[in-house]
Tab-separated table of C-alpha atoms in Angstrom:
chain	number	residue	atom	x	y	z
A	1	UNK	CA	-4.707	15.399	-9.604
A	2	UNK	CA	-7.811	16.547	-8.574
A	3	UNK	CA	-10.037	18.517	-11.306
A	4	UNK	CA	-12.090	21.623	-10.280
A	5	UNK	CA	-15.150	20.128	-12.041
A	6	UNK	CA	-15.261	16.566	-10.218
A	7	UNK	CA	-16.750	18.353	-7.381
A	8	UNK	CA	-20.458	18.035	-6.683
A	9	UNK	CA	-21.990	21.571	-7.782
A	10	UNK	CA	-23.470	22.281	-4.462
A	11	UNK	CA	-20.423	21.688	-2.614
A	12	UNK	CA	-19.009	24.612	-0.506
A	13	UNK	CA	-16.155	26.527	-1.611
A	14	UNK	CA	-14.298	26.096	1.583
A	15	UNK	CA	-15.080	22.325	2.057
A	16	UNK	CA	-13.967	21.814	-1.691
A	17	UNK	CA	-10.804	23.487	-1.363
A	18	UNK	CA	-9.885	21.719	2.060
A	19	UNK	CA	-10.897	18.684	0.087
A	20	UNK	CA	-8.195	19.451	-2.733
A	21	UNK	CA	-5.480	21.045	-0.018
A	22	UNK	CA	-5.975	17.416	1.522
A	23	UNK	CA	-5.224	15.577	-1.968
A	24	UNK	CA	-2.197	17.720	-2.225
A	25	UNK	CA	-0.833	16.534	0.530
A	26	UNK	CA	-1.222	13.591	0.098
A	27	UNK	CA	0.665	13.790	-2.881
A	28	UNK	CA	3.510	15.110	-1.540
A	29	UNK	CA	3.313	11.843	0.894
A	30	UNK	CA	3.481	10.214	-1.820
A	31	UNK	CA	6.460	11.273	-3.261
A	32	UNK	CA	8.405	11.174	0.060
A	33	UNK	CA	7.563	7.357	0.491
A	34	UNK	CA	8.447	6.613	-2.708
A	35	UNK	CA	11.735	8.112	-2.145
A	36	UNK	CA	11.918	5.376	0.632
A	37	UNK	CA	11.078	2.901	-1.625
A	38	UNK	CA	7.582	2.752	-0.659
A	39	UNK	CA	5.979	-0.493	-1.738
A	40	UNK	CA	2.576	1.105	-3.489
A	41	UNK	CA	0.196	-1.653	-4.339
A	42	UNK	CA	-3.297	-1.109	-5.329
A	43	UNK	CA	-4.574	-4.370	-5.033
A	44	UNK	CA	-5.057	-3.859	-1.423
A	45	UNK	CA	-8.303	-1.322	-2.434
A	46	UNK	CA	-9.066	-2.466	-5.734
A	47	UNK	CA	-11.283	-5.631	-6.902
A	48	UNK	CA	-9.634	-7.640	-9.241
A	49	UNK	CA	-11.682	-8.472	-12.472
A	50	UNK	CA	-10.493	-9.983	-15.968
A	51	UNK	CA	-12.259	-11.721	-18.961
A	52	UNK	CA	-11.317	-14.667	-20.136
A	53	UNK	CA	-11.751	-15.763	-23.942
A	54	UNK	CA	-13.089	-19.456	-24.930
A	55	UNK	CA	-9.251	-21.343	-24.360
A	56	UNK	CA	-9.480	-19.730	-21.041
A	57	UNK	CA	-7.137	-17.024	-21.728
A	58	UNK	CA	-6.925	-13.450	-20.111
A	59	UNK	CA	-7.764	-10.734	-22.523
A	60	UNK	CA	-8.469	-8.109	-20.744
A	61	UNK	CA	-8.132	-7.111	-17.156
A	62	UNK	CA	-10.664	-4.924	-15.883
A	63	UNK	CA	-9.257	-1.782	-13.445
A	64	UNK	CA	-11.445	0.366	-11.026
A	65	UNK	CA	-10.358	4.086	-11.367
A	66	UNK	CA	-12.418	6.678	-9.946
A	67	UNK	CA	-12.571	9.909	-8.002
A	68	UNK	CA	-13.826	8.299	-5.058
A	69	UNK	CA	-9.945	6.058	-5.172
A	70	UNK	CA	-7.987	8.903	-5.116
A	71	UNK	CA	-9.865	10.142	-1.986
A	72	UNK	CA	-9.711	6.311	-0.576
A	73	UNK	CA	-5.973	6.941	-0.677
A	74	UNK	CA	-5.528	10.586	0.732
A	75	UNK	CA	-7.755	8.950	3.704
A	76	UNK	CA	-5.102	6.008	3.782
A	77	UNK	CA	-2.040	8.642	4.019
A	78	UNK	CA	-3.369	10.189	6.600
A	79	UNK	CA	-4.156	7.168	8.554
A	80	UNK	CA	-1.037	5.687	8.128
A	81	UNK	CA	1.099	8.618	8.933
A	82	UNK	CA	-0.961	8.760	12.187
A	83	UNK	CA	-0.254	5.569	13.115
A	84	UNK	CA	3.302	6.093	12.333
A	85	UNK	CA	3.666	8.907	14.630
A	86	UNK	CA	1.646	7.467	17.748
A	87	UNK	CA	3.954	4.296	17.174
A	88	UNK	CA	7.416	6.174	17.122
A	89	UNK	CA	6.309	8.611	19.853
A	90	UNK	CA	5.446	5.480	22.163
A	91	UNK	CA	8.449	3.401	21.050
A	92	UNK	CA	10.555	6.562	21.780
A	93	UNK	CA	9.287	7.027	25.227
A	94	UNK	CA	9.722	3.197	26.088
A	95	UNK	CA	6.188	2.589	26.898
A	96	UNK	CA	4.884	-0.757	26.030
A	97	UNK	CA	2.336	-1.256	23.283
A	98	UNK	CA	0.864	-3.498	20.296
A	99	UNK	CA	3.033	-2.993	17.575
A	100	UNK	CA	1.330	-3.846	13.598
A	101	UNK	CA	4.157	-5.446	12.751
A	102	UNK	CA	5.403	-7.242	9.132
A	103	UNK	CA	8.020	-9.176	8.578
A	104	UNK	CA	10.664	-9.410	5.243
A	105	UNK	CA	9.299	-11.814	2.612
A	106	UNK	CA	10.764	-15.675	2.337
A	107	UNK	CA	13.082	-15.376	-0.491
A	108	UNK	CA	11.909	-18.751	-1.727
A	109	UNK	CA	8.528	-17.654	-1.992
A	110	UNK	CA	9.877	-14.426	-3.885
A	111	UNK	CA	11.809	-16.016	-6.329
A	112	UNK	CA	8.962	-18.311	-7.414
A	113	UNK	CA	6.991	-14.842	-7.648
A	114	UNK	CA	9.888	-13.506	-10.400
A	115	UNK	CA	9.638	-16.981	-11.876
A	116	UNK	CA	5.488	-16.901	-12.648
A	117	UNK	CA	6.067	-13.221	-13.634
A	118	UNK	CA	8.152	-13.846	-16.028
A	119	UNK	CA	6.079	-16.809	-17.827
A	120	UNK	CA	2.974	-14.067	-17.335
A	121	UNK	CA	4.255	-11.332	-19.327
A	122	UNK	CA	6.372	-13.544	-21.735
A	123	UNK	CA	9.370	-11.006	-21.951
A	124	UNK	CA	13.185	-11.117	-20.483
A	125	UNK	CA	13.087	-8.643	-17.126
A	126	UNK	CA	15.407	-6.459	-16.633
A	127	UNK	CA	14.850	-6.695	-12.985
A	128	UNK	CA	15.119	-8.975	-10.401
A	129	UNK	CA	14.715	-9.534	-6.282
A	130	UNK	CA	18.230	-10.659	-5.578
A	131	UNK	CA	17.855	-8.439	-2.954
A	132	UNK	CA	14.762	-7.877	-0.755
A	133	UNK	CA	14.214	-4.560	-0.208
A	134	UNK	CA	10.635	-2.402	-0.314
A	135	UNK	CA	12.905	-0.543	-2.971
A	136	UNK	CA	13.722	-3.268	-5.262
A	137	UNK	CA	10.171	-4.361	-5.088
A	138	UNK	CA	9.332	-1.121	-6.109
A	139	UNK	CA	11.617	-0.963	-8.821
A	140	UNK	CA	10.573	-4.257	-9.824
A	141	UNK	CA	6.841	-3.293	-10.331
A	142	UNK	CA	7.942	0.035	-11.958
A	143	UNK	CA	9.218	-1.684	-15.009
A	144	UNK	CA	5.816	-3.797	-15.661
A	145	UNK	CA	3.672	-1.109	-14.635
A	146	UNK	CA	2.770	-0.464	-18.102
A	147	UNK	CA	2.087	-3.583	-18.869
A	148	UNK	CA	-2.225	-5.032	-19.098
A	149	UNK	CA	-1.121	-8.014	-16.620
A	150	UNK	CA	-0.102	-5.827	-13.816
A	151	UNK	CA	-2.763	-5.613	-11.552
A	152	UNK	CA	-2.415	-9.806	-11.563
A	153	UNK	CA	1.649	-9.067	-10.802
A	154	UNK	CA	0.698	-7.073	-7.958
A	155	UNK	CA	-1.906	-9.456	-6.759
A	156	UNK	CA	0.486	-12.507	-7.177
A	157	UNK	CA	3.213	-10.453	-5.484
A	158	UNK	CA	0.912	-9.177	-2.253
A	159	UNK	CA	0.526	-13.746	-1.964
A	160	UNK	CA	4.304	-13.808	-1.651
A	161	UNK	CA	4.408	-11.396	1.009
A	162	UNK	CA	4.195	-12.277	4.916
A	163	UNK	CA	1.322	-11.659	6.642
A	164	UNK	CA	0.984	-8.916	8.911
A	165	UNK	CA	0.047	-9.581	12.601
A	166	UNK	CA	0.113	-7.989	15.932
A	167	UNK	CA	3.445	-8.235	18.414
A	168	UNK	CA	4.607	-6.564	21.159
A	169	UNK	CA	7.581	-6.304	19.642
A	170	UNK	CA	8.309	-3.614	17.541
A	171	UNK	CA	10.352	-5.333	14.898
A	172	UNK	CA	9.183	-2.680	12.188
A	173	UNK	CA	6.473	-3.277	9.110
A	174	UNK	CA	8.594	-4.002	5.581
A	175	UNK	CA	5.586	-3.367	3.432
A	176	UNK	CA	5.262	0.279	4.499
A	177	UNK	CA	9.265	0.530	4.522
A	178	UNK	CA	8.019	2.155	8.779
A	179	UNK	CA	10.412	0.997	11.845
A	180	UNK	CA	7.405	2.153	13.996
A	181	UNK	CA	3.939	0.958	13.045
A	182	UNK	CA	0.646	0.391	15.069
A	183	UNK	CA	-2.678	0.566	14.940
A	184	UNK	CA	-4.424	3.468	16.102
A	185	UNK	CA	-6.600	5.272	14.379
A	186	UNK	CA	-9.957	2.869	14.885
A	187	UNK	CA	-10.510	2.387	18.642
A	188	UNK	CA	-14.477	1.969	17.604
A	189	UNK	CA	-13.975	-1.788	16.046
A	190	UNK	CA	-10.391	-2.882	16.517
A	191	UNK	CA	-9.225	-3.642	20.300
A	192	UNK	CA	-5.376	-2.739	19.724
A	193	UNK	CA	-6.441	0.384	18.556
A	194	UNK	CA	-8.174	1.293	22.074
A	195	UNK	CA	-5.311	-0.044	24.453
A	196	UNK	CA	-3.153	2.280	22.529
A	197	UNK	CA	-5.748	5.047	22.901
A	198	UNK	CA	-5.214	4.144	26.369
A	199	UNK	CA	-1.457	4.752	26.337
A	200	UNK	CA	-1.865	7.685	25.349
């Protein structure tokens, strides 16, 4: 994933290999989540861009990939799984807190989702939602993944979703597939982050 010569030259040896242990790992976090059914959507970090020809058509959608994403998302692992563990470990011990919490998507709002897809990419799916589940939303995007409308599916899809807010119940977050989720690892500009700081 991460080639030796995408390094700076005067890099250290020791800070470049931490850098590519880190990457590693993050793989492997990866692949764990998406044994959960991990819903992996890039249009949370990436800009989306497409040209348009004279009838107003797409023709081209225009993706970022860089070095500097695959480092966004090893930061984003490692973030997450923090505020995974803080979550569980107060949830565990019964201590009140401010949960990140996200609610399953409105089926309606779903199945209008399949319905546009399927007029975007002009082609019978395979797939389909009957059943809401971080995994069959992952499966779902799998099979159009190859396909040069996809970062607009995954766009489209992240406006059917529910929004995430804050509770102080912990009724688990379905995009991350998480029972325990929270906010925790930026007490410098977000409040909930601090109180839980303060839990601890």
């Amino acid at each position: 994933m991460i080639q030796k010569n995408k390094f700076p030259e005067n890099l250290s040896k020791d800070l470049s290999n931490a850098v590519r242990q880190s990457a590693q790992i993050s793989k492997l976090i990866d692949d764990y989540k998406c044994q959960k059914g991990h819903i992996s959507l890039n249009i949370f970090q990436t800009k989306l861009e497409y040209r348009l020809n004279k009838d107003e058509d797409i023709i081209e959608v225009i993706q970022e990939n860089s070095i500097l994403k695959v480092f966004e998302k090893v930061v984003e692992n490692f973030m997450i799984l923090a505020n995974q563990i803080v979550a569980r470990k107060l949830s565990l011990n019964k201590i009140p807190a401010i949960y990140r919490v996200h609610s399953i998507p409105d089926g309606n709002r779903i199945e209008n989702f399949v319905s546009d897809t399927r007029e975007l990419v002009s082609i019978s799916l395979s797939e389909n939602l009957s059943i809401v589940s971080p995994r069959s939303i992952n499966s779902f995007l799998e099979s159009l993944r190859t396909h040069k409308y996809y970062s607009i599916i995954q766009h489209n899809l992240l406006l059917s979703l529910s929004k995430a807010e804050y509770s102080l119940n912990n009724s688990g977050h379905f995009g991350l597939n998480l029972k325990h989720y929270l906010h925790f690892t930026s007490p410098i500009r977000r409040l909930p982050d601090l109180l839980v700081h303060r839990l601890l």
